[in-house]
């Protein structure tokens, strides 16, 4: 008898309402579930806002007065439920806000003027940082153009720039990189201490960099201690104008690159002279006899010596060493330029005092070399003399920003280019900046923790 009473008591207990179950699955708060519908490919719930969220402005979130009744239903796409797409439907209406005017009512699960929930947009932003837009669109079953719009919207929500927060940047790096054929460039600014991108903009030159400098406060400008960059004049002039306490550091890699380019110009000139000499050699008709002097092919050796001249002597193989020996014996002008390049490379690896003394000697030798390209290199290094020595003294480089440029190029190549510049800049900041783009379940768990702490 007691068994049957216990059984009947368990049977009469209330079951958990289905509305709570659907709210938990769809991760929506501040509403009640009115109805749910299912098809072969979709799951849709119809919700109604609770009293506390029923009349908030969609832009600022403040309480407002009801302006008109709902004329149509809005649908938001949310995360998939297995193989089915999830949707949230609600009768929308407008409220009158004292600050923003007449706006659509705010919903807790999505941002204003968005047809996707915050969790879904976070998932798209995380995926687009690792995959192409086409793959993201296929996986999440949205349009290709929508992926870029969502990435732009997520960046606007996550954008808490250290520039706006008034953070002090001690060491920054500045460089430009191409994003498209036809001399299309973007300017990138990196914070070496935070190891991330803090600013990116379309174009390059002093006008573009001045936009970044003007965003900084007076205190932030005075707080910059050093700037790593190449020898561009527009970077130097902008630093001198806006950053009074900053030391400009010219990266050693670019200095060696200048020397290699000057050496290559001398190589091309020498090759043209050697080819001209070979053309003047006349030979009779018919096959050459055994006693005849073979044709001089030195010009071909000089033409193919670019890689050997660019390498350090300790890294040369046997054939490359023979080329260098041939150049040393027959073309002393080219060999002298090669020696100057190698001396400069070694100087940049020395300590500050030795480097300064040897660099002064190198400048004297380069100015008296009677080689046009080397004299141009001398003038360039003379202009950036302090910046080169600052790099050696402080032991810094522009490697981080060069690595960031490679990552940016990889993002653009993965996306097969961008039609919208804002979408590209937003994706760069999502992938390379200080924000931590989380996958949907990480984002939801953090939002629950923050809401529980606030309560």
CSV table of C-alpha atoms in Angstrom, one decimal:
chain,number,residue,atom,x,y,z
A,1,UNK,CA,0.0,0.0,0.0
A,2,UNK,CA,2.8,2.4,0.9
A,3,UNK,CA,4.5,1.6,-2.4
A,4,UNK,CA,1.5,2.7,-4.5
A,5,UNK,CA,1.1,5.9,-2.5
A,6,UNK,CA,4.7,6.8,-3.2
A,7,UNK,CA,4.3,6.0,-6.9
A,8,UNK,CA,1.2,8.2,-7.2
A,9,UNK,CA,3.0,11.0,-5.3
A,10,UNK,CA,5.9,10.9,-7.8
A,11,UNK,CA,3.5,10.9,-10.7
A,12,UNK,CA,1.8,14.0,-9.5
A,13,UNK,CA,5.0,16.1,-9.3
A,14,UNK,CA,5.2,19.0,-11.8
A,15,UNK,CA,7.5,18.6,-14.8
A,16,UNK,CA,10.0,21.2,-15.8
A,17,UNK,CA,8.4,23.7,-18.1
A,18,UNK,CA,9.5,23.4,-21.8
A,19,UNK,CA,10.0,27.2,-21.9
A,20,UNK,CA,12.9,27.0,-19.4
A,21,UNK,CA,14.4,24.1,-21.5
A,22,UNK,CA,14.3,26.1,-24.7
A,23,UNK,CA,15.6,29.2,-23.0
A,24,UNK,CA,18.6,27.2,-21.7
A,25,UNK,CA,19.2,25.6,-25.2
A,26,UNK,CA,19.0,28.9,-27.1
A,27,UNK,CA,20.7,30.9,-24.2
A,28,UNK,CA,18.2,33.7,-24.2
A,29,UNK,CA,17.4,35.7,-21.0
A,30,UNK,CA,14.9,38.4,-20.2
A,31,UNK,CA,12.1,36.8,-22.1
A,32,UNK,CA,9.6,34.0,-22.0
A,33,UNK,CA,9.0,31.3,-24.7
A,34,UNK,CA,5.5,31.5,-26.1
A,35,UNK,CA,5.7,28.9,-28.9
A,36,UNK,CA,8.2,26.5,-30.6
A,37,UNK,CA,8.1,25.2,-34.1
A,38,UNK,CA,10.2,22.5,-35.9
A,39,UNK,CA,10.8,21.6,-39.5
A,40,UNK,CA,13.2,19.3,-41.2
A,41,UNK,CA,16.0,21.9,-41.2
A,42,UNK,CA,15.0,24.5,-38.6
A,43,UNK,CA,14.0,25.0,-34.9
A,44,UNK,CA,12.2,28.3,-34.2
A,45,UNK,CA,11.0,29.7,-30.8
A,46,UNK,CA,8.7,32.6,-30.5
A,47,UNK,CA,9.5,34.8,-27.4
A,48,UNK,CA,8.0,37.7,-25.5
A,49,UNK,CA,10.1,40.2,-23.5
A,50,UNK,CA,9.7,40.3,-19.7
A,51,UNK,CA,8.5,43.5,-18.0
A,52,UNK,CA,12.0,44.7,-17.1
A,53,UNK,CA,13.2,44.5,-20.7
A,54,UNK,CA,10.1,45.4,-22.5
A,55,UNK,CA,10.7,49.1,-23.1
A,56,UNK,CA,14.5,49.7,-23.4
A,57,UNK,CA,16.1,51.7,-26.2
A,58,UNK,CA,17.8,49.6,-28.8
A,59,UNK,CA,20.8,52.0,-29.0
A,60,UNK,CA,21.6,53.1,-25.4
A,61,UNK,CA,19.5,50.6,-23.4
A,62,UNK,CA,17.7,53.2,-21.4
A,63,UNK,CA,14.1,52.9,-20.4
A,64,UNK,CA,11.7,54.7,-22.7
A,65,UNK,CA,8.0,55.1,-23.4
A,66,UNK,CA,6.1,52.8,-25.8
A,67,UNK,CA,5.8,54.6,-29.1
A,68,UNK,CA,3.8,52.1,-31.2
A,69,UNK,CA,2.7,48.4,-31.2
A,70,UNK,CA,4.5,45.7,-33.1
A,71,UNK,CA,3.7,45.7,-36.8
A,72,UNK,CA,5.9,42.8,-37.8
A,73,UNK,CA,7.9,40.0,-36.5
A,74,UNK,CA,11.7,39.9,-36.4
A,75,UNK,CA,13.8,36.8,-36.7
A,76,UNK,CA,17.3,36.3,-35.4
A,77,UNK,CA,19.6,33.5,-36.4
A,78,UNK,CA,21.3,31.7,-33.5
A,79,UNK,CA,23.7,28.8,-33.1
A,80,UNK,CA,22.8,25.6,-34.8
A,81,UNK,CA,21.1,22.8,-32.9
A,82,UNK,CA,22.9,19.7,-34.2
A,83,UNK,CA,22.1,19.7,-38.0
A,84,UNK,CA,19.2,22.2,-37.7
A,85,UNK,CA,19.4,25.9,-37.8
A,86,UNK,CA,18.1,27.8,-34.8
A,87,UNK,CA,15.9,30.9,-35.0
A,88,UNK,CA,14.4,33.3,-32.4
A,89,UNK,CA,11.2,35.1,-33.4
A,90,UNK,CA,9.6,38.1,-31.7
A,91,UNK,CA,6.9,40.8,-32.3
A,92,UNK,CA,8.9,44.0,-32.4
A,93,UNK,CA,7.8,47.5,-31.5
A,94,UNK,CA,9.4,50.9,-31.0
A,95,UNK,CA,10.1,53.0,-27.9
A,96,UNK,CA,10.7,56.7,-27.6
A,97,UNK,CA,14.0,57.4,-25.9
A,98,UNK,CA,14.9,60.9,-24.5
A,99,UNK,CA,18.4,60.6,-25.8
A,100,UNK,CA,18.1,58.7,-29.1
A,101,UNK,CA,14.6,59.4,-30.2
A,102,UNK,CA,12.3,56.7,-31.6
A,103,UNK,CA,14.1,53.4,-31.8
A,104,UNK,CA,13.3,49.7,-32.0
A,105,UNK,CA,13.2,48.0,-28.6
A,106,UNK,CA,16.4,46.4,-27.3
A,107,UNK,CA,16.6,42.6,-27.1
A,108,UNK,CA,19.1,41.0,-24.7
A,109,UNK,CA,20.5,38.4,-27.1
A,110,UNK,CA,21.5,40.6,-30.1
A,111,UNK,CA,22.9,44.0,-31.0
A,112,UNK,CA,20.8,46.8,-32.6
A,113,UNK,CA,20.1,46.3,-36.3
A,114,UNK,CA,21.6,42.8,-36.4
A,115,UNK,CA,19.8,39.7,-37.6
A,116,UNK,CA,22.1,37.4,-35.7
A,117,UNK,CA,22.5,36.7,-32.0
A,118,UNK,CA,25.7,37.8,-30.2
A,119,UNK,CA,26.8,34.2,-29.7
A,120,UNK,CA,26.4,33.4,-33.4
A,121,UNK,CA,28.4,36.5,-34.4
A,122,UNK,CA,31.1,35.6,-31.9
A,123,UNK,CA,31.3,32.2,-33.5
A,124,UNK,CA,31.6,33.7,-37.0
A,125,UNK,CA,34.4,36.2,-35.8
A,126,UNK,CA,36.4,33.3,-34.3
A,127,UNK,CA,36.1,31.1,-37.4
A,128,UNK,CA,37.0,33.9,-39.9
A,129,UNK,CA,40.3,34.5,-38.1
A,130,UNK,CA,41.3,30.9,-39.1
A,131,UNK,CA,39.4,30.1,-42.2
A,132,UNK,CA,38.5,31.7,-45.5
A,133,UNK,CA,35.2,33.5,-45.7
A,134,UNK,CA,33.9,31.0,-48.2
A,135,UNK,CA,34.5,28.1,-45.8
A,136,UNK,CA,32.9,30.0,-42.9
A,137,UNK,CA,29.9,30.8,-45.0
A,138,UNK,CA,29.4,27.2,-46.0
A,139,UNK,CA,29.9,25.8,-42.5
A,140,UNK,CA,27.5,28.2,-40.8
A,141,UNK,CA,25.1,28.5,-43.8
A,142,UNK,CA,25.1,32.2,-44.3
A,143,UNK,CA,25.9,34.5,-47.2
A,144,UNK,CA,29.5,35.2,-48.2
A,145,UNK,CA,29.1,39.0,-47.9
A,146,UNK,CA,27.5,38.6,-44.4
A,147,UNK,CA,30.7,37.1,-43.0
A,148,UNK,CA,32.6,40.4,-43.5
A,149,UNK,CA,29.8,42.5,-42.1
A,150,UNK,CA,29.6,40.4,-38.9
A,151,UNK,CA,33.4,40.6,-38.4
A,152,UNK,CA,33.1,44.4,-38.7
A,153,UNK,CA,30.3,44.5,-36.2
A,154,UNK,CA,32.1,42.3,-33.7
A,155,UNK,CA,35.2,44.4,-33.9
A,156,UNK,CA,33.1,47.6,-33.2
A,157,UNK,CA,31.7,45.9,-30.1
A,158,UNK,CA,35.1,44.6,-28.8
A,159,UNK,CA,37.0,47.7,-29.7
A,160,UNK,CA,38.4,48.9,-26.4
A,161,UNK,CA,41.6,50.4,-27.8
A,162,UNK,CA,44.5,51.2,-25.5
A,163,UNK,CA,44.6,54.6,-27.4
A,164,UNK,CA,41.2,55.4,-26.1
A,165,UNK,CA,41.9,54.1,-22.6
A,166,UNK,CA,44.9,56.4,-22.3
A,167,UNK,CA,47.5,53.6,-22.1
A,168,UNK,CA,51.2,54.6,-22.4
A,169,UNK,CA,53.2,53.0,-25.2
A,170,UNK,CA,56.9,52.9,-24.5
A,171,UNK,CA,58.1,51.1,-27.6
A,172,UNK,CA,56.2,51.0,-30.9
A,173,UNK,CA,57.0,49.9,-34.5
A,174,UNK,CA,55.8,51.5,-37.7
A,175,UNK,CA,55.8,50.0,-41.2
A,176,UNK,CA,53.7,49.8,-44.3
A,177,UNK,CA,52.7,46.6,-46.2
A,178,UNK,CA,51.0,45.9,-49.4
A,179,UNK,CA,47.5,44.3,-49.5
A,180,UNK,CA,46.8,44.4,-53.2
A,181,UNK,CA,48.6,44.7,-56.5
A,182,UNK,CA,49.1,48.1,-57.9
A,183,UNK,CA,50.9,49.8,-55.0
A,184,UNK,CA,48.0,49.5,-52.6
A,185,UNK,CA,49.4,49.8,-49.0
A,186,UNK,CA,48.3,49.9,-45.4
A,187,UNK,CA,50.1,51.5,-42.5
A,188,UNK,CA,50.5,49.3,-39.4
A,189,UNK,CA,51.6,50.3,-35.9
A,190,UNK,CA,52.6,47.6,-33.4
A,191,UNK,CA,53.2,47.9,-29.6
A,192,UNK,CA,56.4,45.9,-28.8
A,193,UNK,CA,55.5,45.5,-25.1
A,194,UNK,CA,52.0,44.3,-25.6
A,195,UNK,CA,53.0,42.3,-28.8
A,196,UNK,CA,50.0,43.3,-30.8
A,197,UNK,CA,48.7,45.7,-33.5
A,198,UNK,CA,47.3,48.9,-32.0
A,199,UNK,CA,46.5,50.9,-35.2
A,200,UNK,CA,46.0,50.1,-38.9
A,201,UNK,CA,44.9,52.4,-41.7
A,202,UNK,CA,44.6,52.4,-45.5
A,203,UNK,CA,47.5,54.2,-47.3
A,204,UNK,CA,50.9,55.3,-46.3
A,205,UNK,CA,52.8,58.5,-45.9
A,206,UNK,CA,53.1,61.3,-43.4
A,207,UNK,CA,49.4,62.3,-43.8
A,208,UNK,CA,48.3,58.8,-42.8
A,209,UNK,CA,50.7,58.4,-39.9
A,210,UNK,CA,49.8,61.9,-38.6
A,211,UNK,CA,46.2,60.5,-38.1
A,212,UNK,CA,47.6,58.0,-35.6
A,213,UNK,CA,49.7,60.7,-33.9
A,214,UNK,CA,46.7,63.0,-33.5
A,215,UNK,CA,44.7,60.2,-31.8
A,216,UNK,CA,47.3,60.0,-29.1
A,217,UNK,CA,47.0,62.4,-26.1
A,218,UNK,CA,49.8,64.7,-25.1
A,219,UNK,CA,50.8,62.4,-22.3
A,220,UNK,CA,50.8,59.4,-24.6
A,221,UNK,CA,53.1,61.2,-27.1
A,222,UNK,CA,55.6,62.1,-24.4
A,223,UNK,CA,55.5,58.5,-23.1
A,224,UNK,CA,56.9,57.0,-26.3
A,225,UNK,CA,60.6,56.2,-25.7
A,226,UNK,CA,61.6,54.6,-29.0
A,227,UNK,CA,60.2,53.8,-32.4
A,228,UNK,CA,61.5,51.0,-34.7
A,229,UNK,CA,61.1,51.6,-38.4
A,230,UNK,CA,62.8,51.6,-41.7
A,231,UNK,CA,64.6,54.7,-43.1
A,232,UNK,CA,61.4,56.3,-44.7
A,233,UNK,CA,61.5,60.1,-44.6
A,234,UNK,CA,57.8,60.4,-43.8
A,235,UNK,CA,58.2,58.3,-40.7
A,236,UNK,CA,61.1,60.4,-39.5
A,237,UNK,CA,59.4,63.7,-40.1
A,238,UNK,CA,56.2,62.6,-38.3
A,239,UNK,CA,58.3,61.3,-35.3
A,240,UNK,CA,60.2,64.6,-35.1
A,241,UNK,CA,57.0,66.6,-35.1
A,242,UNK,CA,54.8,64.6,-32.7
A,243,UNK,CA,57.1,62.5,-30.4
A,244,UNK,CA,59.6,64.7,-28.7
A,245,UNK,CA,61.0,62.1,-26.4
A,246,UNK,CA,61.2,59.2,-28.8
A,247,UNK,CA,64.5,57.7,-30.2
A,248,UNK,CA,64.2,56.5,-33.8
A,249,UNK,CA,65.7,53.1,-34.4
A,250,UNK,CA,66.4,52.0,-38.0
A,251,UNK,CA,66.2,48.3,-38.3
A,252,UNK,CA,69.5,46.6,-39.1
A,253,UNK,CA,67.8,44.3,-41.6
A,254,UNK,CA,66.8,47.3,-43.8
A,255,UNK,CA,70.3,48.7,-43.6
A,256,UNK,CA,71.8,45.4,-45.0
A,257,UNK,CA,69.0,45.4,-47.6
A,258,UNK,CA,70.1,48.9,-48.7
A,259,UNK,CA,73.7,47.7,-49.1
A,260,UNK,CA,72.6,44.6,-51.0
A,261,UNK,CA,70.5,46.7,-53.4
A,262,UNK,CA,73.5,49.0,-54.0
A,263,UNK,CA,75.7,46.0,-54.6
A,264,UNK,CA,73.3,44.6,-57.1
A,265,UNK,CA,73.3,47.9,-59.1
A,266,UNK,CA,77.1,47.7,-59.3
A,267,UNK,CA,76.7,44.0,-60.4
A,268,UNK,CA,74.3,45.0,-63.2
A,269,UNK,CA,76.7,47.7,-64.4
A,270,UNK,CA,79.6,45.3,-64.4
A,271,UNK,CA,77.6,42.7,-66.3
A,272,UNK,CA,76.7,45.2,-69.0
A,273,UNK,CA,80.3,46.2,-69.4
A,274,UNK,CA,81.4,42.5,-69.6
A,275,UNK,CA,78.7,41.7,-72.1
A,276,UNK,CA,79.7,44.6,-74.3
A,277,UNK,CA,83.3,43.4,-74.3
A,278,UNK,CA,82.2,39.9,-75.3
A,279,UNK,CA,80.2,41.2,-78.2
A,280,UNK,CA,83.2,43.0,-79.6
A,281,UNK,CA,85.1,39.7,-79.9
A,282,UNK,CA,84.9,38.7,-83.5
A,283,UNK,CA,85.3,35.2,-84.8
A,284,UNK,CA,85.7,33.9,-88.2
A,285,UNK,CA,83.3,31.8,-90.2
A,286,UNK,CA,82.9,28.1,-89.6
A,287,UNK,CA,83.6,26.0,-86.7
A,288,UNK,CA,86.4,27.1,-84.3
A,289,UNK,CA,89.7,25.3,-84.6
A,290,UNK,CA,91.3,23.4,-81.7
A,291,UNK,CA,93.9,26.0,-81.3
A,292,UNK,CA,91.4,28.9,-81.2
A,293,UNK,CA,90.8,30.8,-78.0
A,294,UNK,CA,87.4,29.8,-76.5
A,295,UNK,CA,84.7,32.5,-76.1
A,296,UNK,CA,84.9,34.5,-72.9
A,297,UNK,CA,81.8,33.7,-70.8
A,298,UNK,CA,82.6,35.9,-67.8
A,299,UNK,CA,79.5,38.0,-68.4
A,300,UNK,CA,77.2,35.0,-67.8
A,301,UNK,CA,79.0,34.3,-64.5
A,302,UNK,CA,78.5,37.8,-63.3
A,303,UNK,CA,74.8,37.7,-64.4
A,304,UNK,CA,74.3,34.6,-62.3
A,305,UNK,CA,76.3,35.8,-59.3
A,306,UNK,CA,73.5,37.8,-57.5
A,307,UNK,CA,72.8,35.0,-55.0
A,308,UNK,CA,76.5,34.4,-54.2
A,309,UNK,CA,77.1,38.2,-53.7
A,310,UNK,CA,74.2,38.4,-51.3
A,311,UNK,CA,75.3,35.6,-49.1
A,312,UNK,CA,77.8,35.8,-46.2
A,313,UNK,CA,81.3,34.4,-47.0
A,314,UNK,CA,80.9,31.6,-44.4
A,315,UNK,CA,77.8,30.3,-46.1
A,316,UNK,CA,79.1,30.1,-49.7
A,317,UNK,CA,79.5,26.7,-51.4
A,318,UNK,CA,82.4,25.8,-53.7
A,319,UNK,CA,80.9,27.1,-57.0
A,320,UNK,CA,79.8,30.3,-55.3
A,321,UNK,CA,83.3,30.8,-53.9
A,322,UNK,CA,84.8,30.3,-57.3
A,323,UNK,CA,82.5,33.1,-58.6
A,324,UNK,CA,83.6,35.4,-55.9
A,325,UNK,CA,87.3,34.6,-56.6
A,326,UNK,CA,86.7,35.3,-60.3
A,327,UNK,CA,85.1,38.7,-59.5
A,328,UNK,CA,88.0,39.5,-57.2
A,329,UNK,CA,90.6,38.8,-59.9
A,330,UNK,CA,88.9,40.4,-62.9
A,331,UNK,CA,86.4,43.0,-61.5
A,332,UNK,CA,87.9,44.9,-58.5
A,333,UNK,CA,85.2,47.5,-58.6
A,334,UNK,CA,82.5,45.0,-58.0
A,335,UNK,CA,84.6,43.1,-55.4
A,336,UNK,CA,85.2,46.4,-53.5
A,337,UNK,CA,81.4,47.0,-53.3
A,338,UNK,CA,81.0,43.4,-52.1
A,339,UNK,CA,83.6,44.0,-49.3
A,340,UNK,CA,81.9,47.2,-48.2
A,341,UNK,CA,78.6,45.3,-47.9
A,342,UNK,CA,80.1,42.6,-45.8
A,343,UNK,CA,81.9,45.1,-43.6
A,344,UNK,CA,78.7,46.9,-42.9
A,345,UNK,CA,76.9,43.6,-42.1
A,346,UNK,CA,79.6,42.8,-39.5
A,347,UNK,CA,79.6,46.3,-38.0
A,348,UNK,CA,75.9,46.0,-37.3
A,349,UNK,CA,76.6,43.0,-35.1
A,350,UNK,CA,79.2,44.7,-32.9
A,351,UNK,CA,78.8,46.4,-29.6
A,352,UNK,CA,77.9,50.1,-29.5
A,353,UNK,CA,81.4,51.6,-29.1
A,354,UNK,CA,83.1,49.4,-31.6
A,355,UNK,CA,80.2,49.8,-34.1
A,356,UNK,CA,80.4,53.6,-33.9
A,357,UNK,CA,84.1,53.7,-34.5
A,358,UNK,CA,84.0,51.2,-37.4
A,359,UNK,CA,80.9,52.8,-38.9
A,360,UNK,CA,82.8,56.1,-39.1
A,361,UNK,CA,85.6,54.4,-40.9
A,362,UNK,CA,83.2,52.6,-43.2
A,363,UNK,CA,81.5,55.9,-44.1
A,364,UNK,CA,84.9,57.5,-45.0
A,365,UNK,CA,85.7,54.5,-47.3
A,366,UNK,CA,82.3,54.5,-48.9
A,367,UNK,CA,82.5,58.3,-49.6
A,368,UNK,CA,85.9,57.8,-51.3
A,369,UNK,CA,85.0,54.6,-53.2
A,370,UNK,CA,84.3,56.4,-56.6
A,371,UNK,CA,81.3,54.0,-57.0
A,372,UNK,CA,78.0,55.9,-57.7
A,373,UNK,CA,75.7,53.3,-56.0
A,374,UNK,CA,77.9,53.1,-52.9
A,375,UNK,CA,78.0,56.9,-52.6
A,376,UNK,CA,74.2,56.9,-52.6
A,377,UNK,CA,74.3,54.3,-49.9
A,378,UNK,CA,76.7,56.5,-48.0
A,379,UNK,CA,74.3,59.4,-48.1
A,380,UNK,CA,71.4,57.2,-47.0
A,381,UNK,CA,73.3,55.8,-44.0
A,382,UNK,CA,74.6,59.3,-43.1
A,383,UNK,CA,71.0,60.5,-42.9
A,384,UNK,CA,70.0,57.6,-40.6
A,385,UNK,CA,73.3,57.6,-38.7
A,386,UNK,CA,71.7,58.2,-35.2
A,387,UNK,CA,68.9,55.7,-35.9
A,388,UNK,CA,71.3,52.9,-36.8
A,389,UNK,CA,73.4,53.5,-33.7
A,390,UNK,CA,70.3,53.7,-31.5
A,391,UNK,CA,69.3,50.2,-32.8
A,392,UNK,CA,72.7,48.8,-31.9
A,393,UNK,CA,72.8,50.5,-28.5
A,394,UNK,CA,69.3,49.5,-27.4
A,395,UNK,CA,69.3,46.0,-29.1
A,396,UNK,CA,65.9,46.3,-30.8
A,397,UNK,CA,64.6,45.3,-34.2
A,398,UNK,CA,61.6,45.6,-36.4
A,399,UNK,CA,61.2,41.8,-36.5
A,400,UNK,CA,57.8,41.8,-34.7
A,401,UNK,CA,56.1,44.2,-37.2
A,402,UNK,CA,57.6,42.3,-40.1
A,403,UNK,CA,56.1,39.1,-38.7
A,404,UNK,CA,52.8,40.9,-38.3
A,405,UNK,CA,53.0,42.0,-41.9
A,406,UNK,CA,53.4,38.3,-43.0
A,407,UNK,CA,50.4,37.4,-40.9
A,408,UNK,CA,48.3,40.1,-42.5
A,409,UNK,CA,49.3,38.9,-46.0
A,410,UNK,CA,48.3,35.4,-45.0
A,411,UNK,CA,44.9,36.6,-43.8
A,412,UNK,CA,44.4,38.5,-47.1
A,413,UNK,CA,45.6,35.5,-49.2
A,414,UNK,CA,43.3,33.1,-47.2
A,415,UNK,CA,40.3,35.4,-47.9
A,416,UNK,CA,41.3,35.7,-51.6
A,417,UNK,CA,41.3,39.5,-51.2
A,418,UNK,CA,38.7,41.9,-49.9
A,419,UNK,CA,36.2,44.1,-51.6
A,420,UNK,CA,35.4,46.2,-48.5
A,421,UNK,CA,38.3,48.0,-46.9
A,422,UNK,CA,36.5,48.2,-43.5
A,423,UNK,CA,36.0,44.5,-43.4
A,424,UNK,CA,39.7,43.9,-44.1
A,425,UNK,CA,40.8,46.3,-41.4
A,426,UNK,CA,38.4,44.8,-38.9
A,427,UNK,CA,39.6,41.3,-39.6
A,428,UNK,CA,43.3,42.4,-39.2
A,429,UNK,CA,42.4,43.9,-35.8
A,430,UNK,CA,40.5,40.9,-34.7
A,431,UNK,CA,43.4,38.6,-35.6
A,432,UNK,CA,46.4,40.7,-34.7
A,433,UNK,CA,45.4,43.2,-32.0
A,434,UNK,CA,44.9,43.1,-28.2
A,435,UNK,CA,41.3,41.6,-28.3
A,436,UNK,CA,40.8,38.0,-27.5
A,437,UNK,CA,38.1,36.6,-29.9
A,438,UNK,CA,36.6,33.6,-28.2
A,439,UNK,CA,34.6,30.7,-29.6
A,440,UNK,CA,30.9,30.7,-28.8
A,441,UNK,CA,30.9,28.4,-25.7
A,442,UNK,CA,33.8,30.3,-24.1
A,443,UNK,CA,32.0,33.6,-24.7
A,444,UNK,CA,28.7,32.3,-23.3
A,445,UNK,CA,30.4,30.9,-20.1
A,446,UNK,CA,32.1,34.3,-19.5
A,447,UNK,CA,28.9,36.2,-20.1
A,448,UNK,CA,27.1,34.0,-17.5
A,449,UNK,CA,29.9,34.5,-15.0
A,450,UNK,CA,29.8,38.3,-15.5
A,451,UNK,CA,26.0,38.4,-15.2
A,452,UNK,CA,26.1,36.3,-12.0
A,453,UNK,CA,28.8,38.6,-10.5
A,454,UNK,CA,26.7,41.7,-11.4
A,455,UNK,CA,23.7,40.2,-9.7
